[in-house]
């Protein structure tokens, strides 16, 4: 884990792990009957596995029950006490998951309060040692994800203000949360991917060398291709063209896309996303389009923009105006990247690195 060690200055400056990598790109070839609506307000975790859409990870094993993320209205299970008071073990874990997903998708204004609540809950569970380390690690990661969302979607960090109050409040903490998560669950590749990505971006912002960290990210690809592609892509694609990373990441995305299309799914291997990322296909295709635009491939940019609008849920995708605007002025969509030349980064130009970076896939509407 060579890329995980960085200087104190970088840790205290670190601030964002890209929201679009939250898309949790999940590849599956499910049939339509497997995605049928359920009348149940709560799904047992095994239902996700049986659908074929969620890769079972060791930290997804609570039998307590989770909300049905296919519902589109704001909802709260109502089965847990406020702030998870008095809960221990897997009940506390399930309660924390409910808090996270509720504010992550539905109640954006409640994210800051939920971040504080999760911090208090995590501190209690850690002190009591009432939760398995690998599950506690995920809660640290969840709080880091909330910190990321607070910075990227609550604050327009792409406006060039890297010293705003939200950045100072949440940036260092989200890195420390992921470090604690890794210490508790060193085999959790997804937390490691987020941690390295966060450190990589902080290093780019403040003039560090990202070569080793970037290679560490790419080395994790075989462990979880879809997730690592989504993680490595947004920060590395925005680096200067002269670094070679945008071209390399663009090819990685193309190879990944080709591999799932070849999986005999007639081009629909991005099955309807996990219940908590229902626009995975649309968001992934728009990400592909931005990546292709970044490297100046007009034909593929147009292809992925059009494909993002072709899925059966695209008509109700809240962010369909992104590809529609791009298709209406393809020259401008590509040209803004070309204008930066070979030696300048383009972090501030990319939708997948800023406002709505998370909700482009996770919007529940």
C-alpha positions in Angstrom: 0.0 0.0 0.0 2.7 2.4 -1.0 0.5 5.3 -2.0 -1.2 5.5 1.4 1.7 7.1 3.2 1.8 10.9 2.7 3.1 14.0 4.6 1.1 15.7 7.3 0.8 18.7 5.1 -0.9 16.8 2.4 -3.3 15.0 4.8 -4.4 18.3 6.4 -4.9 19.8 2.9 -6.8 16.8 1.5 -10.4 17.5 0.8 -12.2 15.5 -1.9 -12.8 12.0 -3.0 -14.7 12.4 -6.1 -18.5 12.0 -5.8 -18.8 10.3 -9.1 -16.8 7.4 -7.9 -19.6 7.0 -5.4 -21.6 5.6 -8.4 -20.5 2.1 -7.2 -20.6 0.9 -10.8 -22.2 -2.5 -10.5 -22.2 -4.8 -13.5 -24.9 -7.3 -13.9 -27.1 -8.9 -16.6 -30.4 -9.0 -14.8 -33.7 -9.7 -16.5 -36.6 -7.4 -16.3 -38.5 -9.6 -13.8 -35.6 -9.3 -11.4 -36.0 -5.5 -11.3 -39.7 -5.6 -10.6 -41.1 -3.1 -8.1 -41.5 -4.4 -4.6 -44.3 -3.3 -2.2 -42.0 -3.9 0.8 -40.7 -0.8 2.6 -37.7 -2.8 3.8 -35.5 -5.2 1.9 -33.3 -7.7 3.7 -29.7 -7.3 2.5 -29.8 -10.7 0.8 -32.4 -9.4 -1.6 -29.7 -7.2 -3.1 -27.4 -10.2 -3.7 -30.2 -12.3 -5.2 -31.0 -9.6 -7.7 -27.5 -10.0 -9.1 -26.9 -6.3 -9.0 -24.8 -5.9 -5.9 -21.4 -7.5 -5.5 -21.4 -9.2 -2.0 -18.7 -7.6 0.1 -17.9 -8.8 3.6 -19.2 -5.5 5.1 -22.6 -6.0 3.6 -23.9 -8.8 5.9 -26.3 -7.3 8.4 -29.6 -9.1 8.5 -31.3 -6.2 10.2 -32.9 -4.8 7.0 -32.5 -1.8 4.9 -34.9 0.7 3.2 -36.2 -0.1 -0.3 -34.2 2.4 -2.3 -36.6 1.9 -5.3 -39.0 4.2 -3.6 -38.6 7.8 -4.8 -40.2 9.8 -2.0 -38.3 11.0 1.1 -38.6 8.3 3.7 -37.3 7.1 7.0 -37.8 3.6 8.3 -38.9 4.8 11.7 -37.7 1.7 13.4 -34.6 3.2 15.0 -34.3 5.7 17.8 -33.1 9.2 17.0 -29.3 9.3 16.6 -29.3 5.5 17.1 -29.2 6.0 20.8 -28.7 2.8 22.8 -28.2 0.6 19.8 -25.2 -1.7 19.5 -23.8 -4.2 17.1 -25.5 -4.7 13.7 -28.6 -2.7 14.8 -26.4 0.3 15.3 -24.7 -0.4 11.9 -28.1 -0.6 10.1 -29.3 2.6 11.8 -26.1 4.4 10.7 -26.6 3.1 7.1 -30.1 4.5 7.2 -28.9 7.9 8.4 -26.3 8.0 5.7 -28.4 7.0 2.7 -31.3 9.2 3.8 -29.2 12.4 3.8 -27.0 11.3 0.9 -29.9 10.9 -1.5 -33.0 12.6 -0.1 -32.2 15.2 2.5 -29.1 17.1 1.3 -29.7 19.9 3.9 -29.5 17.4 6.7 -26.0 16.1 5.7 -24.0 18.3 8.1 -26.1 17.2 11.1 -25.9 13.6 10.0 -22.1 13.9 9.7 -22.0 15.0 13.4 -24.5 12.3 14.5 -22.4 9.6 12.7 -19.3 11.0 14.4 -20.8 10.6 17.8 -22.1 7.2 17.0 -18.8 6.0 15.6 -17.0 7.3 18.7 -19.3 5.4 21.0 -19.2 2.1 19.1 -15.4 2.4 18.9 -15.1 2.9 22.6 -17.6 0.2 23.4 -16.1 -2.2 20.9 -19.6 -3.4 20.2 -19.3 -3.6 16.4 -17.1 -5.8 14.3 -14.0 -4.0 13.0 -14.9 -4.4 9.3 -18.4 -2.9 9.9 -17.0 -0.1 12.0 -14.5 0.6 9.2 -17.4 1.1 6.8 -19.0 3.6 9.1 -15.8 5.6 9.1 -15.9 5.5 5.3 -19.5 6.5 5.2 -18.7 9.6 7.3 -15.8 10.4 4.9 -18.3 10.1 2.0 -20.6 12.5 3.7 -17.7 14.9 4.2 -16.9 14.6 0.5 -20.5 15.3 -0.5 -20.6 18.3 1.8 -17.6 19.7 0.0 -18.5 18.8 -3.6 -22.3 19.2 -3.6 -22.9 21.7 -0.7 -20.0 23.9 -1.8 -18.9 24.7 -5.3 -15.3 23.8 -4.8 -14.7 24.1 -8.5 -15.0 27.9 -8.1 -11.3 28.0 -7.1 -11.8 28.7 -3.4 -9.9 25.9 -1.8 -9.9 27.5 1.7 -13.6 27.9 2.3 -15.1 27.0 5.7 -16.6 23.7 4.5 -13.2 22.6 3.1 -11.4 23.4 6.3 -14.2 21.7 8.4 -14.4 18.4 6.5 -11.3 18.0 4.4 -8.8 16.8 7.0 -11.4 14.7 8.8 -12.5 12.7 5.8 -8.9 11.6 5.2 -8.5 10.6 8.8 -11.8 8.7 8.8 -10.6 6.7 5.8 -7.2 6.0 7.5 -9.1 4.7 10.5 -11.3 2.6 8.3 -8.2 1.1 6.6 -6.6 0.3 10.0 -9.8 -1.6 11.0 -10.3 -3.4 7.7 -7.0 -3.4 5.7 -8.5 -5.8 3.2 -11.3 -3.4 2.2 -10.2 -2.4 -1.3 -12.9 0.2 -1.7 -11.8 2.2 1.3 -8.2 1.9 0.1 -9.3 3.1 -3.4 -11.0 6.1 -1.9 -8.1 6.9 0.4 -5.5 6.8 -2.3 -7.7 8.8 -4.7 -8.2 11.5 -2.0 -4.5 11.7 -1.3 -3.8 11.8 -5.0 -6.0 14.7 -5.7 -4.7 16.6 -2.7 -1.2 16.0 -4.0 -2.1 17.4 -7.4 -3.7 20.5 -5.8 -0.6 21.2 -3.8 2.1 20.3 -6.1 3.0 16.8 -5.2 4.1 13.9 -7.3 1.2 11.6 -8.0 2.9 8.9 -10.1 3.2 6.3 -7.3 -0.3 6.9 -6.0 -1.8 6.7 -9.5 0.0 3.4 -10.2 -1.3 2.1 -6.8 -4.9 3.0 -7.9 -4.5 1.2 -11.2 -3.0 -1.8 -9.5 -6.3 -2.3 -7.6 -8.2 -2.6 -10.9 -8.4 -6.4 -10.9 -9.9 -6.5 -7.4 -12.9 -4.4 -8.4 -12.8 -3.1 -12.0 -15.9 -1.0 -12.1 -15.3 0.7 -8.8 -11.6 1.4 -9.4 -12.4 2.7 -12.9 -14.9 5.1 -11.4 -12.5 6.0 -8.7 -9.3 6.5 -10.7 -11.0 8.2 -13.6 -12.3 11.6 -12.5 -9.1 12.9 -10.9 -6.6 11.3 -13.4 -8.6 12.3 -16.5 -8.4 15.9 -15.4 -4.6 16.0 -15.2 -2.6 17.7 -17.9 -2.5 15.8 -21.2 1.3 16.0 -21.1 1.3 13.7 -18.1 -0.1 10.9 -20.2 -2.7 10.0 -17.6 -5.8 11.3 -19.4 -5.0 9.1 -22.4 -4.3 6.1 -20.2 -7.5 6.4 -18.2 -9.5 7.0 -21.3 -8.3 3.7 -22.7 -8.9 2.0 -19.4 -12.5 3.2 -19.5 -12.9 2.0 -23.1 -11.5 -1.4 -22.3 -13.8 -1.8 -19.3 -16.8 -0.7 -21.4 -15.9 -3.2 -24.1 -15.5 -6.0 -21.6 -19.0 -5.6 -20.2 -20.5 -5.2 -23.7 -18.9 -8.5 -24.7 -20.6 -10.2 -21.7 -23.5 -11.2 -24.0 -25.8 -8.6 -22.6 -26.5 -6.8 -25.8 -24.9 -3.6 -24.6 -27.0 -3.5 -21.4 -24.6 -5.0 -18.9 -25.0 -1.9 -16.8 -28.3 -3.3 -15.5 -30.5 -0.8 -13.6 -28.1 0.4 -10.9 -28.1 -0.7 -7.4 -31.2 0.4 -5.6 -29.3 3.3 -4.2 -27.8 4.4 -7.5 -30.6 3.9 -10.0 -29.1 6.0 -12.7 -25.8 4.1 -12.8 -26.0 3.6 -16.6 -26.9 7.1 -17.4 -24.3 8.6 -15.1 -21.6 6.2 -16.2 -22.2 7.0 -19.9 -22.1 10.7 -19.2 -18.8 10.2 -17.4 -17.5 8.3 -20.4 -18.6 11.2 -22.6 -16.7 13.7 -20.5 -13.6 11.5 -20.5 -13.7 11.1 -24.3 -14.2 14.9 -24.7 -11.2 15.5 -22.4 -8.9 13.5 -24.8 -10.5 15.1 -27.9 -12.4 12.1 -29.3 -15.4 13.7 -30.9 -16.9 10.5 -32.3 -16.9 8.6 -29.0 -18.0 11.7 -27.0 -21.1 11.9 -29.2 -21.7 8.1 -28.9 -21.7 8.1 -25.1 -23.7 11.2 -24.8 -26.4 9.6 -27.0 -26.1 6.3 -25.2 -26.7 8.1 -21.8 -30.1 9.1 -23.1 -31.0 5.7 -24.5 -31.6 3.7 -21.3 -35.1 2.9 -20.2 -34.8 5.2 -17.2 -33.2 8.1 -19.1 -36.6 9.9 -19.6 -36.8 10.4 -15.9 -33.1 10.9 -15.2 -32.9 14.3 -13.4 -29.6 15.1 -15.0 -30.5 14.4 -18.6 -30.0 18.1 -19.4 -26.2 17.5 -19.1 -25.9 15.3 -22.2 -28.7 17.2 -24.0 -26.8 20.5 -23.6 -23.5 18.9 -24.7 -25.1 17.4 -27.8 -26.6 20.7 -28.7 -23.2 22.3 -28.7 -20.6 19.5 -29.1 -17.9 21.9 -30.3 -18.1 23.9 -27.0 -18.3 20.7 -24.9 -15.0 19.4 -26.4 -13.4 22.8 -27.1 -13.3 23.9 -23.4 -10.9 21.1 -22.8 -8.8 21.7 -25.9 -8.4 25.4 -24.9 -6.4 24.4 -21.9 -3.7 23.0 -24.1 -1.3 20.2 -23.1 0.1 21.3 -19.8 -2.9 22.6 -17.8 -5.3 20.5 -15.6 -9.1 20.7 -16.2 -10.5 19.8 -12.8 -12.7 22.8 -12.7 -14.2 22.1 -16.2 -15.6 18.7 -15.5 -19.1 18.0 -14.2 -18.0 14.7 -12.8 -15.7 16.5 -10.5 -18.0 19.1 -9.1 -21.6 20.0 -8.3 -24.0 17.0 -8.5 -21.0 14.7 -8.9 -22.7 12.2 -6.6 -26.3 12.7 -7.6 -25.7 12.3 -11.3 -26.0 8.5 -10.5 -27.5 8.6 -7.0 -30.4 10.9 -7.5 -33.5 9.0 -6.2 -36.1 11.0 -8.2 
